[in-house]
Tab-separated table of C-alpha atoms in Angstrom:
chain	number	residue	atom	x	y	z
A	1	MET	CA	127.529	105.109	119.254
A	2	GLU	CA	127.711	106.589	115.420
A	3	THR	CA	131.382	105.144	115.531
A	4	LEU	CA	129.774	101.961	116.078
A	5	TYR	CA	127.029	101.970	113.928
A	6	ALA	CA	129.106	103.005	111.330
A	7	VAL	CA	131.949	100.058	111.422
A	8	THR	CA	129.084	97.846	111.899
A	9	THR	CA	127.671	98.814	108.882
A	10	GLY	CA	130.675	98.843	107.143
A	11	VAL	CA	131.921	95.748	108.497
A	12	LEU	CA	128.275	93.741	107.392
A	13	SER	CA	128.344	95.791	103.699
A	14	ALA	CA	131.486	94.370	103.178
A	15	CYS	CA	130.465	90.957	104.304
A	16	GLY	CA	128.142	90.716	102.259
A	17	LEU	CA	129.373	92.247	99.090
A	18	TYR	CA	132.326	89.064	99.619
A	19	LEU	CA	129.667	86.833	100.088
A	20	THR	CA	127.226	87.542	97.345
A	21	LEU	CA	130.294	87.755	94.430
A	22	ARG	CA	130.972	83.746	95.501
A	23	GLY	CA	129.805	80.979	92.606
A	24	ARG	CA	128.059	79.539	95.492
A	25	THR	CA	123.983	79.552	96.182
A	26	PHE	CA	124.331	79.574	100.071
A	27	PRO	CA	126.636	82.034	100.778
A	28	VAL	CA	125.076	84.522	98.119
A	29	VAL	CA	122.052	84.150	100.132
A	30	VAL	CA	123.724	84.699	103.298
A	31	GLY	CA	125.685	87.436	101.661
A	32	LEU	CA	122.424	89.040	100.700
A	33	THR	CA	120.635	88.699	104.041
A	34	LEU	CA	123.924	90.551	105.565
A	35	LEU	CA	123.419	93.221	102.945
A	36	SER	CA	120.005	93.837	104.172
A	37	TYR	CA	120.968	94.348	107.672
A	38	ALA	CA	123.670	96.826	106.770
A	39	VAL	CA	120.594	98.637	104.720
A	40	ASN	CA	118.966	98.263	108.115
A	41	LEU	CA	121.233	99.773	110.257
A	42	PHE	CA	121.642	102.304	107.633
A	43	LEU	CA	118.295	103.428	107.665
A	44	PHE	CA	117.919	103.513	111.145
A	45	SER	CA	120.925	105.875	111.938
A	46	MET	CA	119.577	108.088	109.311
A	47	GLY	CA	117.000	109.308	111.858
A	48	GLY	CA	119.722	109.932	114.043
A	49	LEU	CA	120.756	108.032	117.130
A	50	THR	CA	119.301	109.695	120.261
A	51	THR	CA	118.787	107.109	123.670
A	52	ASP	CA	117.086	109.498	125.746
A	53	GLY	CA	114.191	110.588	123.221
A	54	ALA	CA	110.334	109.259	123.748
A	55	ALA	CA	108.938	108.242	120.114
A	56	LEU	CA	105.784	110.829	120.953
A	57	VAL	CA	106.945	114.774	121.269
A	58	HIS	CA	104.711	116.142	124.163
A	59	GLY	CA	106.211	120.161	124.096
A	60	GLU	CA	109.855	120.721	124.177
A	61	GLY	CA	112.899	118.104	124.257
A	62	ALA	CA	114.206	115.708	122.489
A	63	TYR	CA	112.280	113.214	120.558
A	64	ALA	CA	113.114	110.147	118.708
A	65	ASP	CA	111.325	109.907	114.766
A	66	PRO	CA	109.489	107.381	113.845
A	67	LEU	CA	109.624	107.073	109.989
A	68	PRO	CA	113.500	105.443	110.262
A	69	GLN	CA	111.711	102.758	112.600
A	70	ALA	CA	108.567	102.575	110.251
A	71	LEU	CA	111.052	101.977	106.998
A	72	VAL	CA	113.860	99.423	109.278
A	73	LEU	CA	110.526	97.593	110.608
A	74	THR	CA	109.135	97.317	106.684
A	75	ALA	CA	113.086	96.518	105.319
A	76	ILE	CA	112.565	93.775	107.930
A	77	VAL	CA	109.620	92.539	106.104
A	78	ILE	CA	110.388	92.316	102.842
A	79	GLY	CA	114.066	90.907	103.621
A	80	PHE	CA	112.335	88.221	105.444
A	81	ALA	CA	110.745	87.774	102.039
A	82	MET	CA	113.470	88.093	100.057
A	83	THR	CA	115.320	85.776	101.417
A	84	ALA	CA	112.214	82.826	102.008
A	85	PHE	CA	112.125	83.639	97.811
A	86	VAL	CA	115.789	83.036	96.963
A	87	VAL	CA	115.780	80.471	99.307
A	88	ILE	CA	113.203	78.154	97.331
A	89	LEU	CA	114.982	79.623	94.258
A	90	ALA	CA	118.157	78.013	94.870
A	91	MET	CA	116.377	75.076	96.490
A	92	ARG	CA	114.844	74.673	92.836
A	93	ALA	CA	117.649	75.314	91.145
A	94	ARG	CA	119.247	72.855	92.631
A	95	SER	CA	117.040	70.419	92.121
A	96	GLU	CA	116.917	71.185	88.302
A	97	LEU	CA	119.703	71.744	87.219
A	98	GLY	CA	121.921	68.943	89.752
A	99	ASN	CA	124.368	71.588	91.382
A	100	ASP	CA	124.450	74.893	93.546
A	101	GLN	CA	126.459	77.039	91.177
A	102	VAL	CA	125.083	80.170	90.628
A	103	ASP	CA	125.589	80.407	86.901
A	104	GLY	CA	124.406	76.932	86.338
A	105	LYS	CA	127.521	75.257	84.808
A	106	LYS	CA	129.056	72.075	86.115
A	107	GLU	CA	132.348	72.610	88.117
A	108	ASP	CA	135.756	71.363	86.144
A	109	ARG	CA	137.292	69.175	88.716
A	110	GLU	CA	140.717	68.162	87.066
C-alpha cells in the first residue's frame, strides 16, 4: 500500500510540475490542481496507512490519526478555492490581453 501511495504521489507531482511549466494558462491550472492532489496524498500518508484502525480510541489497539485527515480536508477546500481563483484570473487575462500565454506575450508564428 505504501508503494502505491509513493508511486502515485510521484507521478502526480511529476505530471503537475511538467504541466505547470507549460506556456499556456489551461495546462498551468491543471498542473497546479495535480500538484495539490499530490500534496493531499502526501499529507494523508504522513498519518500512517492503517486499514483497520478506528477513528476514535477505545482502549488498546490500532487507531487512525485524525490530524492528517483534517489537514487533507482543509487542503481540498483551499485547493478548490485556489483553482477557481486561478481560472477566473486566466479568463480575465485572456479577455484583456487577447491570448492565453502565461507571460502575456503574443506568439511568433513564422
